[in-house]
Amino acid sequence: MMDTLAIVKALLCEGNQTQPCNGGTFFRTGTAYFLRTVTYHIVGRMLRREGNLLILTDAAWVADSGRWAEATAKGTLNEVEPFPPGHEVAVNLDTITDATAWNHQLPLGVK
């Protein structure tokens, strides 16, 4: 039988960012995503979730994605500004309007 602390941890998905919890989750540690928020676009690899924040690394601000179909199919982006290598970026989950897995190399240089 689970004690109260174990039940609370399970409900909060504590320590379980790589597996579905409470009915599943879209975001997986180690997966790269293209996120569109209410004010900007960003690509990066998920490190972890901290409460309502998605922590990314190898991230870049996408100033211009170009044609959406080409960006998602081929990984072609018109204008990007990467964060410094190893830099952690926090994105509030409440600001994300949509997200998709990014199955391409993450941009490493300014374009």
JSON list of N, CA and C in Angstrom, two decimals, residues 26-28 31-48 52-57 59-63 65 68 72 77 83 89-102 106:
[
{"chain": "A", "resi": 26, "resn": "PHE", "atom": "N", "xyz": [2.47, 14.74, -23.58]},
{"chain": "A", "resi": 26, "resn": "PHE", "atom": "CA", "xyz": [3.04, 14.90, -24.91]},
{"chain": "A", "resi": 26, "resn": "PHE", "atom": "C", "xyz": [4.56, 15.07, -24.84]},
{"chain": "A", "resi": 27, "resn": "PHE", "atom": "N", "xyz": [5.03, 15.82, -23.86]},
{"chain": "A", "resi": 27, "resn": "PHE", "atom": "CA", "xyz": [6.45, 16.16, -23.79]},
{"chain": "A", "resi": 27, "resn": "PHE", "atom": "C", "xyz": [7.26, 15.05, -23.15]},
{"chain": "A", "resi": 28, "resn": "ARG", "atom": "N", "xyz": [8.42, 14.75, -23.78]},
{"chain": "A", "resi": 28, "resn": "ARG", "atom": "CA", "xyz": [9.32, 13.70, -23.31]},
{"chain": "A", "resi": 28, "resn": "ARG", "atom": "C", "xyz": [10.73, 14.25, -23.18]},
{"chain": "A", "resi": 31, "resn": "THR", "atom": "N", "xyz": [13.64, 14.80, -26.13]},
{"chain": "A", "resi": 31, "resn": "THR", "atom": "CA", "xyz": [13.03, 15.04, -27.44]},
{"chain": "A", "resi": 31, "resn": "THR", "atom": "C", "xyz": [13.12, 16.52, -27.78]},
{"chain": "A", "resi": 32, "resn": "ALA", "atom": "N", "xyz": [13.39, 16.81, -29.06]},
{"chain": "A", "resi": 32, "resn": "ALA", "atom": "CA", "xyz": [13.43, 18.19, -29.53]},
{"chain": "A", "resi": 32, "resn": "ALA", "atom": "C", "xyz": [12.03, 18.61, -29.97]},
{"chain": "A", "resi": 33, "resn": "TYR", "atom": "N", "xyz": [11.69, 19.88, -29.72]},
{"chain": "A", "resi": 33, "resn": "TYR", "atom": "CA", "xyz": [10.37, 20.40, -30.07]},
{"chain": "A", "resi": 33, "resn": "TYR", "atom": "C", "xyz": [10.47, 21.76, -30.73]},
{"chain": "A", "resi": 34, "resn": "PHE", "atom": "N", "xyz": [9.50, 22.06, -31.58]},
{"chain": "A", "resi": 34, "resn": "PHE", "atom": "CA", "xyz": [9.26, 23.40, -32.07]},
{"chain": "A", "resi": 34, "resn": "PHE", "atom": "C", "xyz": [8.03, 23.88, -31.33]},
{"chain": "A", "resi": 35, "resn": "LEU", "atom": "N", "xyz": [8.19, 24.95, -30.54]},
{"chain": "A", "resi": 35, "resn": "LEU", "atom": "CA", "xyz": [7.09, 25.48, -29.73]},
{"chain": "A", "resi": 35, "resn": "LEU", "atom": "C", "xyz": [6.68, 26.84, -30.27]},
{"chain": "A", "resi": 36, "resn": "ARG", "atom": "N", "xyz": [5.38, 27.03, -30.44]},
{"chain": "A", "resi": 36, "resn": "ARG", "atom": "CA", "xyz": [4.86, 28.35, -30.78]},
{"chain": "A", "resi": 36, "resn": "ARG", "atom": "C", "xyz": [4.11, 28.85, -29.55]},
{"chain": "A", "resi": 37, "resn": "THR", "atom": "N", "xyz": [4.54, 30.00, -29.05]},
{"chain": "A", "resi": 37, "resn": "THR", "atom": "CA", "xyz": [3.88, 30.58, -27.88]},
{"chain": "A", "resi": 37, "resn": "THR", "atom": "C", "xyz": [3.08, 31.80, -28.33]},
{"chain": "A", "resi": 38, "resn": "VAL", "atom": "N", "xyz": [2.44, 32.44, -27.39]},
{"chain": "A", "resi": 38, "resn": "VAL", "atom": "CA", "xyz": [1.62, 33.60, -27.74]},
{"chain": "A", "resi": 38, "resn": "VAL", "atom": "C", "xyz": [2.44, 34.76, -28.28]},
{"chain": "A", "resi": 39, "resn": "THR", "atom": "N", "xyz": [3.74, 34.80, -27.99]},
{"chain": "A", "resi": 39, "resn": "THR", "atom": "CA", "xyz": [4.56, 35.93, -28.46]},
{"chain": "A", "resi": 39, "resn": "THR", "atom": "C", "xyz": [5.81, 35.55, -29.25]},
{"chain": "A", "resi": 40, "resn": "TYR", "atom": "N", "xyz": [6.23, 34.31, -29.26]},
{"chain": "A", "resi": 40, "resn": "TYR", "atom": "CA", "xyz": [7.43, 33.94, -29.99]},
{"chain": "A", "resi": 40, "resn": "TYR", "atom": "C", "xyz": [7.44, 32.45, -30.32]},
{"chain": "A", "resi": 41, "resn": "HIS", "atom": "N", "xyz": [8.43, 32.04, -31.14]},
{"chain": "A", "resi": 41, "resn": "HIS", "atom": "CA", "xyz": [8.63, 30.64, -31.50]},
{"chain": "A", "resi": 41, "resn": "HIS", "atom": "C", "xyz": [10.02, 30.23, -31.02]},
{"chain": "A", "resi": 42, "resn": "ILE", "atom": "N", "xyz": [10.16, 28.98, -30.62]},
{"chain": "A", "resi": 42, "resn": "ILE", "atom": "CA", "xyz": [11.44, 28.49, -30.11]},
{"chain": "A", "resi": 42, "resn": "ILE", "atom": "C", "xyz": [11.58, 27.00, -30.43]},
{"chain": "A", "resi": 43, "resn": "VAL", "atom": "N", "xyz": [12.80, 26.58, -30.75]},
{"chain": "A", "resi": 43, "resn": "VAL", "atom": "CA", "xyz": [13.10, 25.16, -30.90]},
{"chain": "A", "resi": 43, "resn": "VAL", "atom": "C", "xyz": [14.13, 24.80, -29.85]},
{"chain": "A", "resi": 44, "resn": "GLY", "atom": "N", "xyz": [14.07, 23.58, -29.36]},
{"chain": "A", "resi": 44, "resn": "GLY", "atom": "CA", "xyz": [15.04, 23.14, -28.38]},
{"chain": "A", "resi": 44, "resn": "GLY", "atom": "C", "xyz": [14.74, 21.73, -27.91]},
{"chain": "A", "resi": 45, "resn": "ARG", "atom": "N", "xyz": [15.69, 21.18, -27.16]},
{"chain": "A", "resi": 45, "resn": "ARG", "atom": "CA", "xyz": [15.55, 19.82, -26.64]},
{"chain": "A", "resi": 45, "resn": "ARG", "atom": "C", "xyz": [15.11, 19.89, -25.18]},
{"chain": "A", "resi": 46, "resn": "MET", "atom": "N", "xyz": [14.08, 19.12, -24.84]},
{"chain": "A", "resi": 46, "resn": "MET", "atom": "CA", "xyz": [13.57, 19.13, -23.48]},
{"chain": "A", "resi": 46, "resn": "MET", "atom": "C", "xyz": [14.54, 18.45, -22.52]},
{"chain": "A", "resi": 47, "resn": "LEU", "atom": "N", "xyz": [14.90, 19.19, -21.48]},
{"chain": "A", "resi": 47, "resn": "LEU", "atom": "CA", "xyz": [15.73, 18.63, -20.40]},
{"chain": "A", "resi": 47, "resn": "LEU", "atom": "C", "xyz": [14.86, 18.03, -19.31]},
{"chain": "A", "resi": 48, "resn": "ARG", "atom": "N", "xyz": [13.85, 18.84, -18.92]},
{"chain": "A", "resi": 48, "resn": "ARG", "atom": "CA", "xyz": [12.98, 18.40, -17.82]},
{"chain": "A", "resi": 48, "resn": "ARG", "atom": "C", "xyz": [11.78, 19.35, -17.73]},
{"chain": "A", "resi": 52, "resn": "ASN", "atom": "N", "xyz": [5.24, 24.22, -13.92]},
{"chain": "A", "resi": 52, "resn": "ASN", "atom": "CA", "xyz": [4.60, 24.67, -15.14]},
{"chain": "A", "resi": 52, "resn": "ASN", "atom": "C", "xyz": [5.61, 25.16, -16.18]},
{"chain": "A", "resi": 53, "resn": "LEU", "atom": "N", "xyz": [6.88, 24.85, -15.96]},
{"chain": "A", "resi": 53, "resn": "LEU", "atom": "CA", "xyz": [7.92, 25.27, -16.90]},
{"chain": "A", "resi": 53, "resn": "LEU", "atom": "C", "xyz": [8.49, 24.07, -17.64]},
{"chain": "A", "resi": 54, "resn": "LEU", "atom": "N", "xyz": [8.72, 24.25, -18.92]},
{"chain": "A", "resi": 54, "resn": "LEU", "atom": "CA", "xyz": [9.41, 23.28, -19.75]},
{"chain": "A", "resi": 54, "resn": "LEU", "atom": "C", "xyz": [10.84, 23.80, -19.90]},
{"chain": "A", "resi": 55, "resn": "ILE", "atom": "N", "xyz": [11.83, 23.05, -19.44]},
{"chain": "A", "resi": 55, "resn": "ILE", "atom": "CA", "xyz": [13.22, 23.48, -19.50]},
{"chain": "A", "resi": 55, "resn": "ILE", "atom": "C", "xyz": [13.87, 22.86, -20.74]},
{"chain": "A", "resi": 56, "resn": "LEU", "atom": "N", "xyz": [14.38, 23.74, -21.61]},
{"chain": "A", "resi": 56, "resn": "LEU", "atom": "CA", "xyz": [15.01, 23.32, -22.87]},
{"chain": "A", "resi": 56, "resn": "LEU", "atom": "C", "xyz": [16.50, 23.61, -22.84]},
{"chain": "A", "resi": 57, "resn": "THR", "atom": "N", "xyz": [17.24, 22.89, -23.67]},
{"chain": "A", "resi": 57, "resn": "THR", "atom": "CA", "xyz": [18.64, 23.18, -23.95]},
{"chain": "A", "resi": 57, "resn": "THR", "atom": "C", "xyz": [18.83, 23.11, -25.45]},
{"chain": "A", "resi": 59, "resn": "ALA", "atom": "N", "xyz": [18.65, 25.39, -27.44]},
{"chain": "A", "resi": 59, "resn": "ALA", "atom": "CA", "xyz": [17.47, 26.12, -27.91]},
{"chain": "A", "resi": 59, "resn": "ALA", "atom": "C", "xyz": [17.85, 27.31, -28.79]},
{"chain": "A", "resi": 60, "resn": "ALA", "atom": "N", "xyz": [16.89, 27.70, -29.61]},
{"chain": "A", "resi": 60, "resn": "ALA", "atom": "CA", "xyz": [17.05, 28.87, -30.47]},
{"chain": "A", "resi": 60, "resn": "ALA", "atom": "C", "xyz": [15.71, 29.57, -30.63]},
{"chain": "A", "resi": 61, "resn": "TRP", "atom": "N", "xyz": [15.74, 30.89, -30.59]},
{"chain": "A", "resi": 61, "resn": "TRP", "atom": "CA", "xyz": [14.57, 31.71, -30.89]},
{"chain": "A", "resi": 61, "resn": "TRP", "atom": "C", "xyz": [14.42, 31.69, -32.41]},
{"chain": "A", "resi": 62, "resn": "VAL", "atom": "N", "xyz": [13.22, 31.44, -32.88]},
{"chain": "A", "resi": 62, "resn": "VAL", "atom": "CA", "xyz": [12.94, 31.40, -34.31]},
{"chain": "A", "resi": 62, "resn": "VAL", "atom": "C", "xyz": [12.22, 32.69, -34.67]},
{"chain": "A", "resi": 63, "resn": "ALA", "atom": "N", "xyz": [12.95, 33.60, -35.32]},
{"chain": "A", "resi": 63, "resn": "ALA", "atom": "CA", "xyz": [12.37, 34.88, -35.72]},
{"chain": "A", "resi": 63, "resn": "ALA", "atom": "C", "xyz": [11.49, 34.72, -36.95]},
{"chain": "A", "resi": 65, "resn": "SER", "atom": "N", "xyz": [10.09, 31.37, -39.31]},
{"chain": "A", "resi": 65, "resn": "SER", "atom": "CA", "xyz": [10.10, 29.94, -39.63]},
{"chain": "A", "resi": 65, "resn": "SER", "atom": "C", "xyz": [9.99, 29.68, -41.12]},
{"chain": "A", "resi": 68, "resn": "TRP", "atom": "N", "xyz": [5.63, 27.03, -43.17]},
{"chain": "A", "resi": 68, "resn": "TRP", "atom": "CA", "xyz": [5.45, 26.08, -42.07]},
{"chain": "A", "resi": 68, "resn": "TRP", "atom": "C", "xyz": [5.61, 24.63, -42.52]},
{"chain": "A", "resi": 72, "resn": "THR", "atom": "N", "xyz": [8.58, 22.18, -40.97]},
{"chain": "A", "resi": 72, "resn": "THR", "atom": "CA", "xyz": [8.33, 20.95, -40.22]},
{"chain": "A", "resi": 72, "resn": "THR", "atom": "C", "xyz": [8.75, 19.70, -40.99]},
{"chain": "A", "resi": 77, "resn": "LEU", "atom": "N", "xyz": [14.59, 26.64, -41.63]},
{"chain": "A", "resi": 77, "resn": "LEU", "atom": "CA", "xyz": [14.12, 27.84, -40.94]},
{"chain": "A", "resi": 77, "resn": "LEU", "atom": "C", "xyz": [14.80, 29.05, -41.57]},
{"chain": "A", "resi": 83, "resn": "PHE", "atom": "N", "xyz": [20.54, 30.30, -28.45]},
{"chain": "A", "resi": 83, "resn": "PHE", "atom": "CA", "xyz": [21.06, 30.62, -27.14]},
{"chain": "A", "resi": 83, "resn": "PHE", "atom": "C", "xyz": [22.48, 30.05, -27.05]},
{"chain": "A", "resi": 89, "resn": "VAL", "atom": "N", "xyz": [16.80, 27.12, -21.02]},
{"chain": "A", "resi": 89, "resn": "VAL", "atom": "CA", "xyz": [15.74, 28.08, -21.32]},
{"chain": "A", "resi": 89, "resn": "VAL", "atom": "C", "xyz": [14.43, 27.54, -20.75]},
{"chain": "A", "resi": 90, "resn": "ALA", "atom": "N", "xyz": [13.70, 28.38, -20.01]},
{"chain": "A", "resi": 90, "resn": "ALA", "atom": "CA", "xyz": [12.43, 27.98, -19.41]},
{"chain": "A", "resi": 90, "resn": "ALA", "atom": "C", "xyz": [11.29, 28.58, -20.22]},
{"chain": "A", "resi": 91, "resn": "VAL", "atom": "N", "xyz": [10.33, 27.74, -20.59]},
{"chain": "A", "resi": 91, "resn": "VAL", "atom": "CA", "xyz": [9.14, 28.19, -21.31]},
{"chain": "A", "resi": 91, "resn": "VAL", "atom": "C", "xyz": [7.92, 27.83, -20.46]},
{"chain": "A", "resi": 92, "resn": "ASN", "atom": "N", "xyz": [7.09, 28.83, -20.19]},
{"chain": "A", "resi": 92, "resn": "ASN", "atom": "CA", "xyz": [5.88, 28.60, -19.40]},
{"chain": "A", "resi": 92, "resn": "ASN", "atom": "C", "xyz": [4.88, 27.81, -20.25]},
{"chain": "A", "resi": 93, "resn": "LEU", "atom": "N", "xyz": [4.44, 26.68, -19.76]},
{"chain": "A", "resi": 93, "resn": "LEU", "atom": "CA", "xyz": [3.51, 25.83, -20.51]},
{"chain": "A", "resi": 93, "resn": "LEU", "atom": "C", "xyz": [2.19, 26.54, -20.83]},
{"chain": "A", "resi": 94, "resn": "ASP", "atom": "N", "xyz": [1.79, 27.50, -20.00]},
{"chain": "A", "resi": 94, "resn": "ASP", "atom": "CA", "xyz": [0.54, 28.23, -20.25]},
{"chain": "A", "resi": 94, "resn": "ASP", "atom": "C", "xyz": [0.62, 29.13, -21.48]},
{"chain": "A", "resi": 95, "resn": "THR", "atom": "N", "xyz": [1.85, 29.44, -21.94]},
{"chain": "A", "resi": 95, "resn": "THR", "atom": "CA", "xyz": [2.00, 30.33, -23.10]},
{"chain": "A", "resi": 95, "resn": "THR", "atom": "C", "xyz": [2.10, 29.58, -24.42]},
{"chain": "A", "resi": 96, "resn": "ILE", "atom": "N", "xyz": [2.22, 28.27, -24.37]},
{"chain": "A", "resi": 96, "resn": "ILE", "atom": "CA", "xyz": [2.37, 27.48, -25.60]},
{"chain": "A", "resi": 96, "resn": "ILE", "atom": "C", "xyz": [1.02, 27.34, -26.29]},
{"chain": "A", "resi": 97, "resn": "THR", "atom": "N", "xyz": [0.97, 27.78, -27.55]},
{"chain": "A", "resi": 97, "resn": "THR", "atom": "CA", "xyz": [-0.26, 27.66, -28.33]},
{"chain": "A", "resi": 97, "resn": "THR", "atom": "C", "xyz": [-0.29, 26.34, -29.10]},
{"chain": "A", "resi": 98, "resn": "ASP", "atom": "N", "xyz": [0.87, 25.89, -29.56]},
{"chain": "A", "resi": 98, "resn": "ASP", "atom": "CA", "xyz": [0.98, 24.55, -30.15]},
{"chain": "A", "resi": 98, "resn": "ASP", "atom": "C", "xyz": [2.43, 24.11, -30.13]},
{"chain": "A", "resi": 99, "resn": "ALA", "atom": "N", "xyz": [2.64, 22.82, -30.29]},
{"chain": "A", "resi": 99, "resn": "ALA", "atom": "CA", "xyz": [3.98, 22.24, -30.25]},
{"chain": "A", "resi": 99, "resn": "ALA", "atom": "C", "xyz": [4.03, 21.03, -31.15]},
{"chain": "A", "resi": 100, "resn": "THR", "atom": "N", "xyz": [5.21, 20.79, -31.71]},
{"chain": "A", "resi": 100, "resn": "THR", "atom": "CA", "xyz": [5.41, 19.59, -32.51]},
{"chain": "A", "resi": 100, "resn": "THR", "atom": "C", "xyz": [6.83, 19.09, -32.27]},
{"chain": "A", "resi": 101, "resn": "ALA", "atom": "N", "xyz": [6.99, 17.78, -32.36]},
{"chain": "A", "resi": 101, "resn": "ALA", "atom": "CA", "xyz": [8.34, 17.23, -32.25]},
{"chain": "A", "resi": 101, "resn": "ALA", "atom": "C", "xyz": [9.17, 17.78, -33.41]},
{"chain": "A", "resi": 102, "resn": "TRP", "atom": "N", "xyz": [10.43, 18.08, -33.14]},
{"chain": "A", "resi": 102, "resn": "TRP", "atom": "CA", "xyz": [11.34, 18.61, -34.15]},
{"chain": "A", "resi": 102, "resn": "TRP", "atom": "C", "xyz": [12.31, 17.50, -34.50]},
{"chain": "A", "resi": 106, "resn": "LEU", "atom": "N", "xyz": [18.95, 20.58, -34.55]},
{"chain": "A", "resi": 106, "resn": "LEU", "atom": "CA", "xyz": [18.66, 21.88, -33.96]},
{"chain": "A", "resi": 106, "resn": "LEU", "atom": "C", "xyz": [19.64, 22.91, -34.50]}
]
